[in-house]
Short mmCIF file of C-alpha atoms in Angstrom, two decimals:
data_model
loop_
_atom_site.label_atom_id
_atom_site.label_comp_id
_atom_site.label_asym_id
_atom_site.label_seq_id
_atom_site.Cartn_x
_atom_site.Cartn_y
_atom_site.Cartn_z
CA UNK A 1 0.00 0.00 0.00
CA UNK A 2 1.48 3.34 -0.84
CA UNK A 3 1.63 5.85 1.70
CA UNK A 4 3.07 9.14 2.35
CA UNK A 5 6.64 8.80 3.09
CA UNK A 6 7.93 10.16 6.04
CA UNK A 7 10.11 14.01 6.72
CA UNK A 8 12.70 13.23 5.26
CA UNK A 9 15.13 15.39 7.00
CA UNK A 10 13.70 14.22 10.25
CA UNK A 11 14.60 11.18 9.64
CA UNK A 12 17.93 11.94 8.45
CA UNK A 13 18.75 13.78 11.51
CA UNK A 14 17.49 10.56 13.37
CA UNK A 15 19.93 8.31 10.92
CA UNK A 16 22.85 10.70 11.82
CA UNK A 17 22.19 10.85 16.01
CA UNK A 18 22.24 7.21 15.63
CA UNK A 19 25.41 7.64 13.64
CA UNK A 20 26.77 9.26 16.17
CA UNK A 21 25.55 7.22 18.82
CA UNK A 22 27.77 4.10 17.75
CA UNK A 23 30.66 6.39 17.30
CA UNK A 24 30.91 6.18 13.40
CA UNK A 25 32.12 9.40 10.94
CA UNK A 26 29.01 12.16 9.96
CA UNK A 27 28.68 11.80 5.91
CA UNK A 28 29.42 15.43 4.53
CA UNK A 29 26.30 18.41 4.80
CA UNK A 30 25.99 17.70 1.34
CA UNK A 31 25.03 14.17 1.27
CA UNK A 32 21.88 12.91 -0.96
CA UNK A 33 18.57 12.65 1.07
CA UNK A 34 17.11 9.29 -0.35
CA UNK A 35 13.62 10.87 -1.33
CA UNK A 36 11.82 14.26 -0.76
CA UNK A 37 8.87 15.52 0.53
CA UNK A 38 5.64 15.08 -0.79
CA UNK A 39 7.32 11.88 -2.15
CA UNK A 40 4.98 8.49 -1.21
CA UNK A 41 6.55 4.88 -0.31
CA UNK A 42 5.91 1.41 -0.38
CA UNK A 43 7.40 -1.90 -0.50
CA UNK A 44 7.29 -4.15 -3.27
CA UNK A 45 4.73 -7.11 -3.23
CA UNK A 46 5.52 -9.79 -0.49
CA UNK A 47 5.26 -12.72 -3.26
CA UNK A 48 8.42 -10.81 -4.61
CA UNK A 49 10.54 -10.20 -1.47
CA UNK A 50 9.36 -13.97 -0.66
CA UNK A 51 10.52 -14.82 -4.45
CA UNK A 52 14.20 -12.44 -3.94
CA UNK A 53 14.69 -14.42 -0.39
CA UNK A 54 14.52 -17.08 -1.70
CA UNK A 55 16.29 -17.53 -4.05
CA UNK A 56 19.49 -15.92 -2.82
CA UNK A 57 18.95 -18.19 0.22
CA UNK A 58 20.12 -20.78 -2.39
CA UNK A 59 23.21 -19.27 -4.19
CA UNK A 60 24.04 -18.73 -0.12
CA UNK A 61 23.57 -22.62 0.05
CA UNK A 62 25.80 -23.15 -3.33
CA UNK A 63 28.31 -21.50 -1.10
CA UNK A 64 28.46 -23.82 1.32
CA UNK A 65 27.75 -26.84 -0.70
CA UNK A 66 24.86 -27.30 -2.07
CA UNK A 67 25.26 -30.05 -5.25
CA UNK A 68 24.20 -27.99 -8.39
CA UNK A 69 21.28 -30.64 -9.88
CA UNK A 70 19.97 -30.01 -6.39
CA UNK A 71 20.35 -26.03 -6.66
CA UNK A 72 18.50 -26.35 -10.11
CA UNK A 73 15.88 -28.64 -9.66
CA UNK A 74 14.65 -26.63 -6.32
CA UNK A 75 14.56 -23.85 -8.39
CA UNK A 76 12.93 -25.14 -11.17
CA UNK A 77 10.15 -27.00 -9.14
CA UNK A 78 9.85 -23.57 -7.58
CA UNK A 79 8.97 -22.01 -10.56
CA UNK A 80 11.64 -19.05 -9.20
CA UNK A 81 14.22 -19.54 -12.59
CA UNK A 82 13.21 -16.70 -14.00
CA UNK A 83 13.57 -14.45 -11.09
CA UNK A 84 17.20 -15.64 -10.73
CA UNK A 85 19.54 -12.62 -12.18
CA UNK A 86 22.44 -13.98 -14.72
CA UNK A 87 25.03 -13.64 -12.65
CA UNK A 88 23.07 -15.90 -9.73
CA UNK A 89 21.90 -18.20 -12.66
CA UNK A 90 25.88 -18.57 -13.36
CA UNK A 91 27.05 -19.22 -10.19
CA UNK A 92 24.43 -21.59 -9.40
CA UNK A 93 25.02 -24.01 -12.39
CA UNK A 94 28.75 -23.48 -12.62
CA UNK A 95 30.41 -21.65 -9.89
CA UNK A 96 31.34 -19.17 -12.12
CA UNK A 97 31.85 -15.54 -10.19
CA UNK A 98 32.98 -14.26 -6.88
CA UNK A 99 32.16 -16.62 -4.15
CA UNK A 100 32.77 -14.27 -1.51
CA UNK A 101 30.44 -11.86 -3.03
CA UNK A 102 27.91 -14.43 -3.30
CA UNK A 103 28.42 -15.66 0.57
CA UNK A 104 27.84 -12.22 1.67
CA UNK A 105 23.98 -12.47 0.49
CA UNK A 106 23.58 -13.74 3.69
CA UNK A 107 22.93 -10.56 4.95
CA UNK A 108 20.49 -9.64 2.13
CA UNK A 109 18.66 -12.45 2.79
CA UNK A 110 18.68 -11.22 6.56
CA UNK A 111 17.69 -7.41 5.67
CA UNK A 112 14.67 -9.41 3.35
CA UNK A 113 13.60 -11.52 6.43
CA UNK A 114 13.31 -8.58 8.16
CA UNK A 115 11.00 -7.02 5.74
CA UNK A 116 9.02 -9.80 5.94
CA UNK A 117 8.63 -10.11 9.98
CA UNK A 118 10.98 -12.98 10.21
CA UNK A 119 13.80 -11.47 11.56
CA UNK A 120 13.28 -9.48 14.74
CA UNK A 121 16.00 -6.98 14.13
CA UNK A 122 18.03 -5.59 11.66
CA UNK A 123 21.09 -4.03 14.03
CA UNK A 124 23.86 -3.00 12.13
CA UNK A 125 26.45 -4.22 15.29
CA UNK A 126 25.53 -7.58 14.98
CA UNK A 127 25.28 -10.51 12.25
CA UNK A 128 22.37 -12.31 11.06
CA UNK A 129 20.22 -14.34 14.04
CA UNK A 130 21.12 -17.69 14.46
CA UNK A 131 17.68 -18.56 13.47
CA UNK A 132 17.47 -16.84 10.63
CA UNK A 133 18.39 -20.06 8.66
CA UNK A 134 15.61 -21.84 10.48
CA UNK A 135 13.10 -19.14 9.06
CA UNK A 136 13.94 -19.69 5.27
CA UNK A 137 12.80 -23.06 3.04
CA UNK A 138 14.71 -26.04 4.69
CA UNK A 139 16.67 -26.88 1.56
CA UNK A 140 18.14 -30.12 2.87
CA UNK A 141 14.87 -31.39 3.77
CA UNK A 142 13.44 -31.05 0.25
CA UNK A 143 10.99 -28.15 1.63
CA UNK A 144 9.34 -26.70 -1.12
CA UNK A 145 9.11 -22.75 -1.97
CA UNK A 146 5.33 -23.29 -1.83
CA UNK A 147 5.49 -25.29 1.82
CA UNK A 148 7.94 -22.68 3.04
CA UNK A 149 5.63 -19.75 2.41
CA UNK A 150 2.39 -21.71 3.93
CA UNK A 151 4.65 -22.39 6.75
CA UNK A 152 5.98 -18.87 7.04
CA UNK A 153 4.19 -16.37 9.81
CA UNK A 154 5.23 -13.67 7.58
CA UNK A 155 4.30 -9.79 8.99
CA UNK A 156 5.45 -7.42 6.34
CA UNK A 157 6.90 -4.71 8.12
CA UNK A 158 5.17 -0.87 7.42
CA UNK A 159 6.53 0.97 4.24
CA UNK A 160 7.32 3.80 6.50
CA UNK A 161 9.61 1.91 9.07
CA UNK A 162 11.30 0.22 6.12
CA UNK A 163 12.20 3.84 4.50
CA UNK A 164 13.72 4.57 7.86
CA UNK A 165 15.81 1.70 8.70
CA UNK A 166 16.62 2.48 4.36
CA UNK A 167 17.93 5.62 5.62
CA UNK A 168 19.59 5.08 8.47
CA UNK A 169 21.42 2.00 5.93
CA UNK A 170 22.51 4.70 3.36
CA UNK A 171 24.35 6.66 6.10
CA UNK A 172 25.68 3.64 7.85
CA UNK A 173 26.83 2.02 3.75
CA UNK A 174 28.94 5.47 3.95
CA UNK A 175 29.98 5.82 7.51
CA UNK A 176 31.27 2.08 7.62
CA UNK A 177 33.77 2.47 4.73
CA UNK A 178 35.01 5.61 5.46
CA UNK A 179 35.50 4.37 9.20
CA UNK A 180 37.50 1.09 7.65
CA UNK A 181 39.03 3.59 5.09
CA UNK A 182 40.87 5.19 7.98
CA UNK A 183 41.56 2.45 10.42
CA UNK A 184 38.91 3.70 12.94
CA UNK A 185 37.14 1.03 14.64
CA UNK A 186 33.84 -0.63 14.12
CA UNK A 187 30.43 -0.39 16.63
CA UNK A 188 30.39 -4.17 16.75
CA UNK A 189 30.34 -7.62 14.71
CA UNK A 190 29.82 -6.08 11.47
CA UNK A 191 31.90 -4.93 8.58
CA UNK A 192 30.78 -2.58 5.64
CA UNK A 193 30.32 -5.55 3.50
CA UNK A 194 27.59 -6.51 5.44
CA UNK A 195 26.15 -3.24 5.58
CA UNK A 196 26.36 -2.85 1.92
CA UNK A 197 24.14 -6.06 1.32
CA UNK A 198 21.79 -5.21 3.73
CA UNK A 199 21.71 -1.45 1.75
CA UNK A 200 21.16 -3.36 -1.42
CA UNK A 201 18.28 -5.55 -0.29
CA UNK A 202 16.48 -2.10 1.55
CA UNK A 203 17.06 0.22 -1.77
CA UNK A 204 15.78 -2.86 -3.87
CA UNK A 205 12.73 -3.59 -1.88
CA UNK A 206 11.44 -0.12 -0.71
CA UNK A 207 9.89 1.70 -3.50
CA UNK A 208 9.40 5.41 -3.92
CA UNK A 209 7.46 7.79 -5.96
CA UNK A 210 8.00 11.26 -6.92
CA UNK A 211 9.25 13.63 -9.39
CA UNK A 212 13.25 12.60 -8.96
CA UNK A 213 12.39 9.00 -8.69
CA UNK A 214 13.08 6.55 -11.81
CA UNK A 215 11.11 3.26 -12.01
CA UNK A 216 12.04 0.48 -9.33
CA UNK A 217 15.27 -1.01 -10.43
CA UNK A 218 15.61 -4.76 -10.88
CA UNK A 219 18.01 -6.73 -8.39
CA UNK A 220 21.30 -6.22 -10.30
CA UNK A 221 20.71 -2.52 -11.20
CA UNK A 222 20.55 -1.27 -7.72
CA UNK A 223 23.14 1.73 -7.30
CA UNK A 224 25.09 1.29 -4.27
CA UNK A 225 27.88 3.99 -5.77
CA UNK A 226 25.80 6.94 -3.98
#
């Protein structure tokens, strides 16, 4: 449901006291608010954040050896192939890519399950719950994407909480490399890595309309460069 979206310098000031709080840098005066006023929000269908969660919750598994018929036919009896980008599609049938990059859509799969009400935090000091993997389709177990979702007590989290904790993400994205950029330390558990795929899965699923906003970018066009 669209809605208005919140102040958005209000909420920026709220992203930078928190900023502050866990003793990262302050982003310049200059830095991009991430919509306007009079701009409305709202997140993109749960079948698709459902659909995006899943399926990265299997190129995770490839990572940590999942066979690749196994990877394809779950996919396939899914019906989710053609919601898997190239790149995925690559890795999951050959291995071909960056594995590390692919391990770290752990988090992205964490920052989705939050979306969806299965996570019960998204704190940037701390990695994904330990029963986080307990919340996605059993893989091992043959669960089904269709059995996972009936099983799933999924509470899709307001539009306007999500465009927050998006903000507060797009200050942290910045604030955790520059910290590592200078050898300061880190609040917690977490590097910018993490807080870069956790960015990526906010800016894909939270959608915004107004007069500066293009149409909804798919998974792999996401800008994380501003």
């Amino acid at each position: 449901m669209t809605k208005a979206a919140p102040d958005p310098r209000a909420v920026r000031e709220a992203s930078l006291d928190e900023l502050a709080r866990l003793g990262l840098p302050l982003p310049p005066l200059a830095f991009p608010l991430v919509w306007e006023a009079g701009d409305t929000v709202e997140l993109r269908p749960v079948a698709e954040l459902e659909a995006r969660a899943a399926v990265l919750h299997v190129v995770v598994a490839r990572c940590f050896g999942m066979p690749t018929e196994a990877a394809m036919s779950w996919l396939l009896g899914s019906h989710l192939v053609d919601l898997v980008t190239p790149p995925e599609w690559q890795f999951v049938i050959g291995a071909k890519g960056d594995h590390r990059s692919f391990v770290l859509h752990h988090d992205a799969v964490f920052a989705l399950a939050w979306l969806l009400g299965l996570s019960r935090h998204l704190d940037p000091t701390v990695p994904p719950e330990d029963r986080l993997m307990g919340q996605m389709p059993d893989l091992p177990a043959g669960e089904t994407f269709g059995s996972w979702r009936s099983r799933s007590l999924v509470a899709v989290r307001d539009a306007t909480e999500a465009a927050v904790l998006l903000d507060l993400y797009y200050c942290l994205d910045w604030a955790f490399q520059e910290a590592e950029q200078h050898g300061r330390p880190l609040p917690g558990e977490v590097d910018s890595n993490a807080i870069g795929q956790r960015r990526w899965a906010l800016e894909w699923a939270v959608i915004f309309h107004g007069p500066y906003h293009d149409k909804p970018p798919e998974w792999e066009e996401v800008d994380l460069s501003v």
